[in-house]
Amino acid sequence: MNCRHAILQHTVWIALILFACTAKGESPSKGWPTFAQGEPAPKGGPTPASQATWIWYPGDFEIWLANNMQNRRTERGSFFPPFWKLDGHYVLMDFHKDVELTEPEDIDVYVEGKYILKLDGKGFEGTPSRVTIPAGKHRINVKVFSAGTVPAIYIKGKTIATDSSWLVTFEDKEWIDETGKTSDVSATVWLNAGSWNFNDPAQRPSAFKLSVKPQSAVSATQSNSSLLVDFGKETFGYIRLHGLQGKGKVSLYYGESKEEALSTGSCETLDRVEVNASSKMDSVMVLTKAFRYVNVQAEGWVTLDSVSMLYEYLPVENRGAFRCSDTGINKIWDVAAYTMHLNTREFFIDGIKRDRWIWSGDAYQSYLMNYYLFFDVPTVNRTLMALRGKDPVTSHINTIMDYTFYWFLGIYDLYQYTGDKTFIQQFYPRMQSMMAYCLSRRNKDGMMQGLSGDWIFIDWAPGLSKKGEVSFEQMLFCRSLETMALCANMVNDSKNEALYKQLATDMRSKLFAVYWNESKHALVHSRVDGKPTDNVTRYANMFGIFFNYFNEEQKQAVKKNVLLNDNIQKITTPYMRFYELEALCAMGEQKYVLNEMKGYWGGMLNAGATSFWEEYNPSKSGADHYSMYGRPFGKSLCHAWGASPIYLLGKYYLGVQPTSPGYATWTAEPVLGGLQWMDGKVPTPHGDISVYCSTTQIKIKGATGTGTLRFKSQTKPSSKGATIVSKGNNVYEVTVDANKEYEVKYKSY
């Protein structure tokens, strides 16, 4: 029998029962840190003393995990590694904890690696899994070596438990002084241990895997040459072939679109399976892929019963929510949330088909969208740690100058949204060395200019000049220096705080002295050979608005002459549309932005998108939408930076944002922007802020901190139980105490 006929004669069974997971030796949640039902993922900081957890040197597990994840990328079956320097974990680690016991205590010891356990400097014989710690004051040390995985320990007793209060170093300078006593040289750098809620000794960090669950396809279409399986929408995971039998080869051609799956010579990803089975067998692909469609073709005498998948995912839940009177906007929010879910994995990645790497510019937007959707702080921390890597610094992050600056900005945002200083306290030295690298690459005028090995990215835009000193890079550099000054203050580094402040002040002055063009009412794009160009682009100008670098007159001029000026080169990627629309929202143009969202993101939906794309050009049609980088299907149809409506709708329509770290104080300035009503939630570290707003009514409740509801009303507003304060110009404010619901009657503009 012809193999292709054989595969098509079998009825396609599109179902996969739960044993699909157990057949692989895993359950839907195996290897994943578990949380109590209804409990948000931990925000970081110390683990309770009663809860033991696996610990390691901060950042090392994250670097190890990132190396494994980023090197899974393939293109048409070939290994496709990142093109920047990858650092490794420290292979020898010393953990210690000082304890004081009123009675002897047994502790159980679990270790990833070869180890020696010491008590007060004296080692136990062998590698004991249980020891007794006598009553009194003691120091417990565990020295661990592991080259292939990260040195990690888990210790549990009645009162003793490994957590982030344990100290760890990779450079212990233990020595014996002339009295024979063991001492620690003060130069040793001890940090609080890193952890990530691996709270069971069986949850070894080295065995970590994302969760999986079975999913069925929605249809399968037979043709003369293939079986085309459709899963109904963009998805990600392992394809599973059921009932393989015979001898030959099965080829799988993946497609985010039908056209890609059917293009066997041009699809971006594929799998080949050699079959030699006298009885029926199942086969699960080794690597995950992104797809909606899978084109299955057989060669030789091979038969197949059915095709299904194991969906791979990070189990985070939507804490943010948004619904409104416009069904199109509701659909955009839903697809944006799904896009974020797909690209939130071990880390925030750029796209699930290509590149599946951690790009700092992409990740920075994911952090912001995350704060309005999941409030998943551990993934922010892991991503920041993985991007930074280790010293010495030999290049910009991802080799891209602007992506280095986004890394700095992400750190301060982390503090603003969470109120947690842990990351800054642990990684401030690496922030310093990263900034020292940037300062070393300034030109003679103290400006950032692309040198050999630097990639000036900014955006995918035809004809965009990267020559000379680009104003956009100076803008991000200035903001990064301001961030360093703020972080230096948090760690009491007053000397460098003053230095960074002065450098930021100087850079900000140069921005306007060099680039502001009075006749164009905007910052020009660049300076080349000491002369400012006449070209005006949107990038530096829109960042200057929400960075609040412009005065009010300049903001209005930029809005009119740049942002709302069709003669200025338009932006076609969701990446920079994110910032363009944020700048317009910050200028009160929510009605305009709402129409832009419906046209741009709604345009992708009208073109068949089930997740948002890397780039969208409304002038294209059909399969032309899928091309990029000179390849017919090079474009990612599920890209994290496409999910920005989540952030815009939460921050600028519901209007919620922190005004002090961790939402100790916050504001809500709801703006309908042409909607008749909207209802949503914004997550915070300690609960949600709920906002309902119509043209005549506002209801608000916050679970944390002290909020300020600010709104405009054509008539004098009223409320039962709330004090409304007039601020002039028809602006009113209400103080919102935690866990109290307020209702205001008003008339919107």
Short mmCIF file of N, CA, C and O in Angstrom, two decimals, residues 160 303 306 393 417 432 453 464 469 515:
data_model
loop_
_atom_site.label_atom_id
_atom_site.label_comp_id
_atom_site.label_asym_id
_atom_site.label_seq_id
_atom_site.Cartn_x
_atom_site.Cartn_y
_atom_site.Cartn_z
N ILE A 160 15.07 24.74 61.74
CA ILE A 160 16.08 25.10 60.73
C ILE A 160 15.53 24.78 59.35
O ILE A 160 15.06 23.66 59.10
N THR A 303 1.77 3.78 8.77
CA THR A 303 0.39 4.17 9.04
C THR A 303 0.33 4.94 10.35
O THR A 303 1.21 4.83 11.20
N SER A 306 -3.75 8.94 14.63
CA SER A 306 -4.23 10.29 14.97
C SER A 306 -3.10 11.19 15.42
O SER A 306 -1.97 10.73 15.65
N VAL A 393 31.69 42.55 31.93
CA VAL A 393 30.82 42.95 30.84
C VAL A 393 31.68 43.16 29.60
O VAL A 393 32.64 43.93 29.63
N TYR A 417 6.53 48.97 41.20
CA TYR A 417 5.30 48.19 41.21
C TYR A 417 5.22 47.24 42.41
O TYR A 417 4.13 46.92 42.87
N GLN A 432 26.17 48.42 38.61
CA GLN A 432 27.32 49.33 38.52
C GLN A 432 28.27 48.94 37.40
O GLN A 432 28.71 49.80 36.62
N GLY A 453 30.87 46.34 17.18
CA GLY A 453 30.23 45.32 18.00
C GLY A 453 28.89 45.72 18.56
O GLY A 453 28.17 44.88 19.10
N LEU A 464 15.68 53.75 8.42
CA LEU A 464 15.93 54.45 9.68
C LEU A 464 17.44 54.54 9.92
O LEU A 464 18.12 53.54 10.07
N GLU A 469 25.29 60.16 16.57
CA GLU A 469 24.75 60.13 17.93
C GLU A 469 23.22 60.26 17.82
O GLU A 469 22.70 61.34 17.53
N TYR A 515 19.71 68.53 20.28
CA TYR A 515 18.69 67.95 19.40
C TYR A 515 17.40 68.77 19.26
O TYR A 515 16.66 68.56 18.30
#
